Amino acid sequence: MSLLALLATEPGVPVEPTSEYRQVASRCGVSTYPMSTVGGITSKTDRVRVSVAVEGTDPRISFNNVQGQGVGLNDVTYGGAVEVGGGVHQFQFGGNPTVTLAPGESVTSDPLTGVTLPTGDIYLRTFASIPTRTDKFPQSWGVYLFAGVNEGTNRTTTGANLTSTGSGSVSASSTAGMPALALSAVVEIATAPPALALVGDSITETQADDYGTDPTHSGYGVRGATAAGVPYVNYARGGDKAQLMNNPTRRAYWFEAIDTCTHALCGYAINDLAGTRTLAQLQADNLSLWTYLDSAGLTVRQATCTPYTTSSDAFATTANQTAVMTTGETRRLEWNAWLRDGAPILSGAAVVTGSSAPGTLRAGDVGHPLDGVCDTAAEVETVSGKWNASTTGEGLHPNPAGHALMAAAVEDWLNALP
């Protein structure tokens, strides 16, 4: 704080910070492929183009070692660098150029003091190495590398790390890449956009979108954030459930860098409902997650749950669709109705839709962990609970057209933020 600011402050009055660390870039998040061997190699450096939404200083990079819905399969050594000002600037981890994470560990680097990230497209370099050729790497569906924009990968059996200052170029190629979990920097709060955490399953992750054609088409949440100019961390992972996220140990490594986000969009439901989870259990699991995110300082919204059907005409019509779930479909409709009623709670527990009992809170009320509902399902389903024609290709995930429609609801919400 400046001396002038100190003199202008009354004794005992806390001074609000004017800057803080925020997520500033696109194309960051949990690696979404199951860990896999890559041609028998032991190391790789990927070059990933990201879009920086707001200028920031002293950047940091984050990683976590995860697999499926849990911890990774083996140790992974991580490193990273950012290309700005014509040079490669290597991140340090406790003063070291790399850090080895055991399964279920996470890390955020030291700040790159004196480095400024400009707005617009820049390149990240992410390094990973594994102990043996039979061990496995994290990779991503949502971050596919495009040779045409100079993205690519250097894959070796010798441990080459192209994140150090003065490193050579990374070969351009089109392949699945490894994103950083997060890229944060110090920004001026007054002028910075929101930073969005996307939390959910394969629908939020990117599944069935055309991410291999357009890097901004990595699921409806990414599409909506991109259209609104909002940086994000995509924590979503295929097969994930609210039930699994209702675990403090898992949250500790999964949500590394969550404090650099200001808002969260949650999308859990369908995997819980397709199993044996009851409506009351789904409500309790999500209330726990919302409360965790709210306590971390984020403004939280929940997406409604899309249908799950089969079709006899390739989903060209609504009439020829049949719900896959039986009791699960009833619970899905009840879940969406409860959300659309503001997810009413009393004394911290869910109450029935339409409840008017004294003390009932709804989303947006002081004391409720949820700020509101993003009704993405309404964009792609009929009143009878089926997919609108040609908005899905297989009945569980929206296709690119469906993702685009759902993204509009996310974009509208983000654009309306102060």
Short mmCIF file of C-alpha atoms in Angstrom, two decimals:
data_model
loop_
_atom_site.label_atom_id
_atom_site.label_comp_id
_atom_site.label_asym_id
_atom_site.label_seq_id
_atom_site.Cartn_x
_atom_site.Cartn_y
_atom_site.Cartn_z
CA MET A 1 0.00 0.00 0.00
CA SER A 2 1.22 3.51 -0.73
CA LEU A 3 1.98 6.02 2.04
CA LEU A 4 -0.84 8.21 0.71
CA ALA A 5 -3.30 5.33 1.08
CA LEU A 6 -2.12 4.69 4.63
CA LEU A 7 -2.59 8.33 5.59
CA ALA A 8 -6.08 8.35 4.10
CA THR A 9 -7.19 5.28 6.04
CA GLU A 10 -8.93 5.70 9.37
CA PRO A 11 -7.44 3.63 12.21
CA GLY A 12 -9.12 0.27 12.60
CA VAL A 13 -10.81 0.36 9.19
CA PRO A 14 -9.74 -2.58 7.00
CA VAL A 15 -8.45 -1.63 3.57
CA GLU A 16 -9.94 -3.55 0.65
CA PRO A 17 -7.29 -5.00 -1.67
CA THR A 18 -7.13 -3.51 -5.14
CA SER A 19 -5.42 -6.48 -6.75
CA GLU A 20 -5.38 -10.25 -6.32
CA TYR A 21 -4.47 -13.51 -8.02
CA ARG A 22 -7.08 -14.57 -10.58
CA GLN A 23 -7.35 -17.21 -13.27
CA VAL A 24 -6.63 -15.24 -16.46
CA ALA A 25 -6.59 -17.70 -19.37
CA SER A 26 -8.63 -20.13 -21.42
CA ARG A 27 -7.91 -23.81 -22.09
CA CYS A 28 -6.95 -24.72 -18.54
CA GLY A 29 -8.31 -27.55 -16.46
CA VAL A 30 -8.11 -31.15 -15.35
CA SER A 31 -6.57 -33.49 -17.92
CA THR A 32 -9.60 -35.34 -19.20
CA TYR A 33 -8.27 -38.45 -20.94
CA PRO A 34 -7.70 -41.49 -18.78
CA MET A 35 -3.95 -41.61 -18.21
CA SER A 36 -2.29 -43.60 -20.95
CA THR A 37 1.07 -44.57 -22.36
CA VAL A 38 2.15 -42.45 -25.33
CA GLY A 39 4.26 -44.42 -27.78
CA GLY A 40 6.58 -45.76 -25.13
CA ILE A 41 8.05 -42.33 -24.33
CA THR A 42 9.05 -41.05 -20.90
CA SER A 43 8.71 -37.29 -21.35
CA LYS A 44 6.91 -34.69 -23.40
CA THR A 45 6.66 -30.92 -23.69
CA ASP A 46 3.40 -29.60 -25.15
CA ARG A 47 2.90 -26.12 -26.59
CA VAL A 48 -0.64 -24.90 -25.90
CA ARG A 49 -2.15 -21.67 -27.17
CA VAL A 50 -4.28 -19.93 -24.54
CA SER A 51 -6.18 -16.65 -24.62
CA VAL A 52 -5.45 -14.22 -21.79
CA ALA A 53 -8.54 -12.17 -20.93
CA VAL A 54 -6.93 -9.55 -18.69
CA GLU A 55 -3.38 -8.30 -18.27
CA GLY A 56 -1.73 -9.75 -15.17
CA THR A 57 1.65 -9.80 -13.49
CA ASP A 58 3.74 -12.39 -11.63
CA PRO A 59 1.92 -15.40 -13.15
CA ARG A 60 1.70 -18.86 -11.58
CA ILE A 61 0.90 -22.25 -13.09
CA SER A 62 -0.92 -25.15 -11.38
CA PHE A 63 -1.08 -28.92 -11.90
CA ASN A 64 -2.75 -31.92 -10.25
CA ASN A 65 -2.11 -35.63 -10.68
CA VAL A 66 -5.51 -37.23 -11.24
CA GLN A 67 -6.98 -40.17 -13.16
CA GLY A 68 -10.59 -40.89 -13.92
CA GLN A 69 -12.56 -39.81 -10.89
CA GLY A 70 -9.64 -40.24 -8.50
CA VAL A 71 -5.89 -40.08 -8.06
CA GLY A 72 -3.37 -40.66 -10.83
CA LEU A 73 -1.88 -44.07 -11.62
CA ASN A 74 1.77 -43.19 -11.03
CA ASP A 75 4.11 -40.36 -10.13
CA VAL A 76 4.35 -37.59 -12.73
CA THR A 77 7.04 -34.90 -12.86
CA TYR A 78 5.63 -31.57 -14.05
CA GLY A 79 7.13 -28.35 -15.36
CA GLY A 80 5.90 -25.31 -17.21
CA ALA A 81 6.81 -22.13 -19.01
CA VAL A 82 5.10 -19.19 -20.65
CA GLU A 83 6.19 -17.57 -23.89
CA VAL A 84 5.96 -13.78 -23.74
CA GLY A 85 8.16 -10.93 -24.94
CA GLY A 86 9.94 -13.19 -27.39
CA GLY A 87 11.32 -15.46 -24.67
CA VAL A 88 10.56 -18.63 -22.71
CA HIS A 89 10.00 -17.94 -19.02
CA GLN A 90 10.23 -21.05 -16.86
CA PHE A 91 8.11 -21.51 -13.75
CA GLN A 92 9.79 -22.67 -10.55
CA PHE A 93 8.38 -24.89 -7.81
CA GLY A 94 9.98 -24.10 -4.50
CA GLY A 95 12.95 -22.81 -6.48
CA ASN A 96 13.16 -25.95 -8.64
CA PRO A 97 12.37 -26.18 -12.40
CA THR A 98 10.17 -29.27 -11.97
CA VAL A 99 8.08 -30.92 -9.28
CA THR A 100 7.13 -34.57 -8.88
CA LEU A 101 3.55 -35.23 -7.79
CA ALA A 102 2.46 -38.54 -6.35
CA PRO A 103 -1.05 -39.70 -7.26
CA GLY A 104 -3.56 -37.29 -5.72
CA GLU A 105 -1.11 -34.45 -5.14
CA SER A 106 -1.39 -30.94 -6.59
CA VAL A 107 0.81 -27.86 -6.81
CA THR A 108 0.90 -24.18 -7.73
CA SER A 109 4.24 -22.74 -8.83
CA ASP A 110 6.20 -19.85 -7.44
CA PRO A 111 5.32 -16.49 -9.04
CA LEU A 112 7.24 -15.47 -12.15
CA THR A 113 8.22 -12.16 -10.59
CA GLY A 114 8.43 -9.29 -13.04
CA VAL A 115 6.73 -11.09 -15.92
CA THR A 116 3.55 -9.54 -17.35
CA LEU A 117 1.00 -11.54 -19.31
CA PRO A 118 -0.49 -9.42 -22.10
CA THR A 119 -4.06 -9.85 -23.26
CA GLY A 120 -4.67 -12.00 -26.30
CA ASP A 121 -3.19 -15.28 -27.45
CA ILE A 122 0.03 -16.52 -25.88
CA TYR A 123 1.64 -19.95 -25.56
CA LEU A 124 2.11 -22.15 -22.51
CA ARG A 125 4.59 -24.99 -22.43
CA THR A 126 3.66 -27.90 -20.18
CA PHE A 127 6.19 -30.61 -19.37
CA ALA A 128 5.50 -34.08 -18.01
CA SER A 129 7.76 -37.05 -17.42
CA ILE A 130 7.12 -40.49 -16.00
CA PRO A 131 9.45 -43.00 -14.29
CA THR A 132 9.22 -45.77 -16.91
CA ARG A 133 7.85 -46.26 -20.43
CA THR A 134 5.02 -48.39 -19.08
CA ASP A 135 3.80 -45.65 -16.75
CA LYS A 136 1.13 -43.25 -17.95
CA PHE A 137 0.71 -39.58 -18.83
CA PRO A 138 -2.22 -37.24 -18.24
CA GLN A 139 -3.76 -35.92 -21.47
CA SER A 140 -6.93 -34.06 -22.40
CA TRP A 141 -9.91 -34.24 -24.70
CA GLY A 142 -10.76 -30.61 -24.19
CA VAL A 143 -7.28 -29.34 -25.11
CA TYR A 144 -6.52 -30.74 -28.55
CA LEU A 145 -3.36 -29.27 -30.11
CA PHE A 146 -3.60 -27.76 -33.59
CA ALA A 147 -0.49 -27.69 -35.79
CA GLY A 148 -2.08 -24.94 -37.89
CA VAL A 149 -1.73 -22.43 -35.04
CA ASN A 150 1.76 -23.63 -34.07
CA GLU A 151 0.64 -25.86 -31.23
CA GLY A 152 2.36 -29.19 -30.88
CA THR A 153 4.43 -31.56 -28.81
CA ASN A 154 7.97 -32.77 -28.31
CA ARG A 155 8.00 -36.42 -27.19
CA THR A 156 11.20 -38.22 -26.28
CA THR A 157 12.72 -41.16 -24.42
CA THR A 158 15.58 -39.02 -23.09
CA GLY A 159 13.78 -36.70 -20.69
CA ALA A 160 14.16 -33.53 -22.78
CA ASN A 161 12.44 -30.58 -21.10
CA LEU A 162 11.73 -27.59 -23.37
CA THR A 163 10.47 -25.27 -20.63
CA SER A 164 13.81 -23.78 -19.60
CA THR A 165 14.97 -20.35 -20.73
CA GLY A 166 16.59 -20.59 -24.14
CA SER A 167 14.90 -23.88 -25.03
CA GLY A 168 14.35 -24.64 -28.67
CA SER A 169 11.02 -24.73 -30.45
CA VAL A 170 8.34 -27.35 -29.92
CA SER A 171 7.42 -29.30 -33.05
CA ALA A 172 4.03 -28.37 -34.48
CA SER A 173 1.60 -31.27 -34.51
CA SER A 174 -2.08 -32.07 -34.05
CA THR A 175 -2.70 -34.34 -31.07
CA ALA A 176 -4.22 -34.49 -27.61
CA GLY A 177 -2.31 -32.21 -25.28
CA MET A 178 -1.77 -31.74 -21.56
CA PRO A 179 -3.15 -28.42 -20.30
CA ALA A 180 -2.12 -26.57 -17.19
CA LEU A 181 -4.73 -26.97 -14.48
CA ALA A 182 -4.67 -23.18 -14.04
CA LEU A 183 -2.77 -20.06 -15.09
CA SER A 184 -3.25 -17.24 -12.61
CA ALA A 185 -1.76 -13.77 -12.30
CA VAL A 186 -2.11 -10.63 -10.20
CA VAL A 187 -4.82 -8.43 -11.73
CA GLU A 188 -6.53 -5.18 -10.88
CA ILE A 189 -9.85 -6.19 -9.35
CA ALA A 190 -11.77 -3.17 -10.60
CA THR A 191 -11.11 -3.94 -14.26
CA ALA A 192 -10.80 -7.74 -14.27
CA PRO A 193 -13.56 -9.96 -15.64
CA PRO A 194 -14.96 -12.81 -13.54
CA ALA A 195 -13.03 -16.09 -13.51
CA LEU A 196 -15.16 -19.22 -13.89
CA ALA A 197 -14.73 -22.68 -12.37
CA LEU A 198 -16.59 -25.35 -14.35
CA VAL A 199 -17.48 -28.30 -12.15
CA GLY A 200 -19.25 -31.43 -13.37
CA ASP A 201 -19.22 -34.60 -15.46
CA SER A 202 -18.61 -35.42 -19.13
CA ILE A 203 -21.31 -33.04 -20.38
CA THR A 204 -19.51 -30.09 -18.77
CA GLU A 205 -16.13 -31.62 -19.61
CA THR A 206 -16.50 -31.52 -23.44
CA GLN A 207 -17.98 -34.88 -24.43
CA ALA A 208 -19.58 -35.03 -27.93
CA ASP A 209 -18.62 -31.45 -28.79
CA ASP A 210 -16.36 -30.87 -31.82
CA TYR A 211 -13.27 -29.89 -29.80
CA GLY A 212 -11.01 -31.51 -32.40
CA THR A 213 -12.18 -28.94 -34.96
CA ASP A 214 -12.51 -25.77 -32.88
CA PRO A 215 -10.57 -25.23 -29.62
CA THR A 216 -13.38 -23.08 -28.20
CA HIS A 217 -15.86 -25.96 -28.61
CA SER A 218 -14.89 -27.82 -25.45
CA GLY A 219 -18.35 -28.16 -23.96
CA TYR A 220 -21.17 -25.73 -23.31
CA GLY A 221 -19.49 -24.11 -20.29
CA VAL A 222 -16.30 -23.34 -22.20
CA ARG A 223 -18.32 -22.05 -25.16
CA GLY A 224 -20.34 -19.75 -22.89
CA ALA A 225 -17.27 -18.46 -21.05
CA THR A 226 -15.39 -17.87 -24.29
CA ALA A 227 -18.28 -15.93 -25.82
CA ALA A 228 -18.47 -13.74 -22.70
CA GLY A 229 -14.70 -13.17 -22.59
CA VAL A 230 -14.36 -14.91 -19.23
CA PRO A 231 -11.26 -16.98 -18.31
CA TYR A 232 -11.92 -20.39 -16.78
CA VAL A 233 -10.66 -23.57 -15.16
CA ASN A 234 -12.51 -26.68 -16.34
CA TYR A 235 -12.55 -29.08 -13.38
CA ALA A 236 -15.15 -31.38 -15.01
CA ARG A 237 -14.33 -35.03 -15.66
CA GLY A 238 -16.25 -37.77 -17.47
CA GLY A 239 -18.15 -40.18 -15.21
CA ASP A 240 -17.90 -37.87 -12.21
CA LYS A 241 -20.66 -37.54 -9.60
CA ALA A 242 -21.72 -35.14 -6.88
CA GLN A 243 -21.48 -38.12 -4.54
CA LEU A 244 -17.78 -38.53 -5.31
CA MET A 245 -17.10 -34.82 -4.91
CA ASN A 246 -18.67 -34.89 -1.45
CA ASN A 247 -15.24 -35.82 -0.08
CA PRO A 248 -12.91 -33.29 1.59
CA THR A 249 -9.77 -35.25 0.72
CA ARG A 250 -10.66 -35.36 -2.97
CA ARG A 251 -11.58 -31.68 -3.03
CA ALA A 252 -8.17 -30.78 -1.62
CA TYR A 253 -6.26 -31.99 -4.69
CA TRP A 254 -8.99 -31.68 -7.33
CA PHE A 255 -9.70 -28.01 -6.67
CA GLU A 256 -6.14 -26.69 -6.62
CA ALA A 257 -6.27 -22.96 -7.56
CA ILE A 258 -10.03 -22.72 -6.91
CA ASP A 259 -9.32 -19.54 -4.94
CA THR A 260 -8.29 -17.84 -8.20
CA CYS A 261 -11.86 -18.18 -9.52
CA THR A 262 -14.73 -15.87 -8.62
CA HIS A 263 -17.72 -17.87 -9.92
CA ALA A 264 -18.58 -21.54 -10.32
CA LEU A 265 -21.02 -23.39 -12.56
CA CYS A 266 -21.86 -26.89 -11.29
CA GLY A 267 -23.32 -29.59 -13.52
CA TYR A 268 -23.55 -32.79 -11.50
CA ALA A 269 -26.70 -34.94 -11.60
CA ILE A 270 -27.04 -37.43 -14.46
CA ASN A 271 -24.42 -39.94 -13.30
CA ASP A 272 -25.80 -39.86 -9.76
CA LEU A 273 -29.35 -40.35 -11.07
CA ALA A 274 -28.35 -43.14 -13.43
CA GLY A 275 -27.08 -45.00 -10.37
CA THR A 276 -28.91 -45.59 -7.13
CA ARG A 277 -28.67 -42.10 -5.65
CA THR A 278 -31.99 -40.84 -4.33
CA LEU A 279 -33.24 -37.30 -4.83
CA ALA A 280 -32.55 -36.50 -1.17
CA GLN A 281 -29.00 -37.81 -1.46
CA LEU A 282 -28.39 -35.84 -4.67
CA GLN A 283 -29.68 -32.69 -3.00
CA ALA A 284 -27.50 -33.23 0.07
CA ASP A 285 -24.37 -33.97 -1.99
CA ASN A 286 -24.81 -30.84 -4.09
CA LEU A 287 -25.64 -28.67 -1.08
CA SER A 288 -22.35 -29.81 0.43
CA LEU A 289 -20.47 -28.93 -2.75
CA TRP A 290 -22.18 -25.56 -3.13
CA THR A 291 -21.40 -24.74 0.50
CA TYR A 292 -17.75 -25.64 -0.01
CA LEU A 293 -17.46 -23.42 -3.08
CA ASP A 294 -19.41 -20.61 -1.44
CA SER A 295 -17.12 -20.79 1.60
CA ALA A 296 -14.13 -20.53 -0.76
CA GLY A 297 -15.51 -17.16 -1.86
CA LEU A 298 -17.11 -18.15 -5.16
CA THR A 299 -20.54 -17.18 -6.43
CA VAL A 300 -22.17 -20.51 -7.32
CA ARG A 301 -24.74 -21.49 -9.96
CA GLN A 302 -26.12 -24.93 -10.78
CA ALA A 303 -27.05 -26.15 -14.25
CA THR A 304 -30.21 -28.16 -14.74
CA CYS A 305 -29.93 -31.78 -15.87
CA THR A 306 -30.39 -32.74 -19.53
CA PRO A 307 -32.33 -35.86 -20.68
CA TYR A 308 -31.09 -39.42 -21.16
CA THR A 309 -32.97 -41.22 -23.95
CA THR A 310 -32.73 -43.71 -26.80
CA SER A 311 -34.12 -43.10 -30.29
CA SER A 312 -35.36 -45.13 -33.23
CA ASP A 313 -34.62 -42.36 -35.78
CA ALA A 314 -31.18 -41.07 -34.75
CA PHE A 315 -32.77 -38.34 -32.60
CA ALA A 316 -34.25 -36.58 -35.60
CA THR A 317 -37.56 -36.27 -33.74
CA THR A 318 -38.86 -36.16 -30.20
CA ALA A 319 -41.67 -38.66 -30.73
CA ASN A 320 -39.34 -41.59 -31.32
CA GLN A 321 -37.35 -41.14 -28.11
CA THR A 322 -37.69 -43.27 -24.98
CA ALA A 323 -36.27 -42.44 -21.56
CA VAL A 324 -33.42 -44.77 -20.59
CA MET A 325 -33.97 -44.45 -16.84
CA THR A 326 -37.18 -45.34 -15.04
CA THR A 327 -37.05 -44.13 -11.44
CA GLY A 328 -33.98 -42.10 -12.43
CA GLU A 329 -36.04 -40.10 -14.94
CA THR A 330 -38.64 -39.33 -12.28
CA ARG A 331 -35.86 -38.13 -10.00
CA ARG A 332 -34.33 -36.04 -12.83
CA LEU A 333 -37.61 -34.20 -13.37
CA GLU A 334 -37.99 -33.69 -9.62
CA TRP A 335 -34.39 -32.43 -9.37
CA ASN A 336 -34.92 -29.90 -12.16
CA ALA A 337 -38.22 -28.75 -10.65
CA TRP A 338 -36.52 -28.25 -7.28
CA LEU A 339 -33.73 -26.24 -8.91
CA ARG A 340 -36.17 -24.11 -10.90
CA ASP A 341 -37.94 -23.34 -7.62
CA GLY A 342 -34.67 -21.95 -6.28
CA ALA A 343 -33.45 -25.14 -4.56
CA PRO A 344 -35.42 -24.36 -1.36
CA ILE A 345 -33.74 -25.25 1.94
CA LEU A 346 -34.62 -24.93 5.60
CA SER A 347 -31.98 -25.09 8.33
CA GLY A 348 -29.43 -26.12 5.69
CA ALA A 349 -31.40 -29.10 4.34
CA ALA A 350 -33.49 -29.45 1.17
CA VAL A 351 -37.25 -29.08 1.45
CA VAL A 352 -39.94 -29.96 -1.07
CA THR A 353 -40.52 -27.88 -4.17
CA GLY A 354 -43.00 -25.09 -3.48
CA SER A 355 -42.36 -25.06 0.27
CA SER A 356 -43.40 -21.87 2.03
CA ALA A 357 -42.45 -22.85 5.57
CA PRO A 358 -41.13 -19.93 7.65
CA GLY A 359 -37.36 -19.61 7.31
CA THR A 360 -37.18 -21.30 3.89
CA LEU A 361 -34.32 -19.95 1.78
CA ARG A 362 -33.98 -20.03 -1.98
CA ALA A 363 -31.04 -19.46 -4.30
CA GLY A 364 -29.92 -15.85 -4.06
CA ASP A 365 -31.15 -15.41 -0.48
CA VAL A 366 -28.58 -14.56 2.18
CA GLY A 367 -27.58 -17.82 3.82
CA HIS A 368 -28.23 -20.00 0.76
CA PRO A 369 -24.99 -21.31 -0.84
CA LEU A 370 -26.43 -21.11 -4.34
CA ASP A 371 -26.69 -17.79 -6.16
CA GLY A 372 -29.02 -19.03 -8.86
CA VAL A 373 -29.80 -21.65 -11.49
CA CYS A 374 -28.56 -21.77 -15.08
CA ASP A 375 -31.37 -23.54 -16.92
CA THR A 376 -29.28 -25.17 -19.63
CA ALA A 377 -31.61 -28.17 -19.95
CA ALA A 378 -34.46 -25.92 -21.02
CA GLU A 379 -32.42 -24.97 -24.09
CA VAL A 380 -32.39 -28.54 -25.45
CA GLU A 381 -35.36 -30.46 -24.04
CA THR A 382 -39.08 -30.53 -24.66
CA VAL A 383 -41.72 -30.14 -21.97
CA SER A 384 -42.06 -33.95 -22.06
CA GLY A 385 -38.43 -34.37 -21.03
CA LYS A 386 -37.01 -35.49 -24.39
CA TRP A 387 -34.20 -33.97 -26.41
CA ASN A 388 -35.21 -31.39 -28.97
CA ALA A 389 -34.72 -32.76 -32.47
CA SER A 390 -31.07 -32.98 -33.56
CA THR A 391 -29.56 -31.65 -30.31
CA THR A 392 -27.93 -34.97 -29.35
CA GLY A 393 -26.29 -37.76 -31.28
CA GLU A 394 -26.54 -40.59 -28.75
CA GLY A 395 -29.06 -39.54 -26.11
CA LEU A 396 -26.80 -38.82 -23.16
CA HIS A 397 -24.63 -35.90 -24.29
CA PRO A 398 -25.58 -32.84 -26.34
CA ASN A 399 -24.04 -32.75 -29.80
CA PRO A 400 -22.26 -29.57 -31.00
CA ALA A 401 -25.61 -27.95 -31.80
CA GLY A 402 -26.88 -28.83 -28.33
CA HIS A 403 -23.73 -27.54 -26.65
CA ALA A 404 -24.13 -24.26 -28.55
CA LEU A 405 -27.72 -23.85 -27.35
CA MET A 406 -26.79 -24.60 -23.74
CA ALA A 407 -23.83 -22.23 -23.98
CA ALA A 408 -26.19 -19.34 -24.67
CA ALA A 409 -27.65 -19.68 -21.16
CA VAL A 410 -24.15 -19.58 -19.66
CA GLU A 411 -23.14 -16.60 -21.79
CA ASP A 412 -26.29 -14.69 -20.79
CA TRP A 413 -25.55 -15.26 -17.11
CA LEU A 414 -21.91 -14.18 -17.38
CA ASN A 415 -22.74 -11.11 -19.48
CA ALA A 416 -25.24 -10.00 -16.85
CA LEU A 417 -22.63 -10.00 -14.06
CA PRO A 418 -21.62 -6.56 -12.79
#
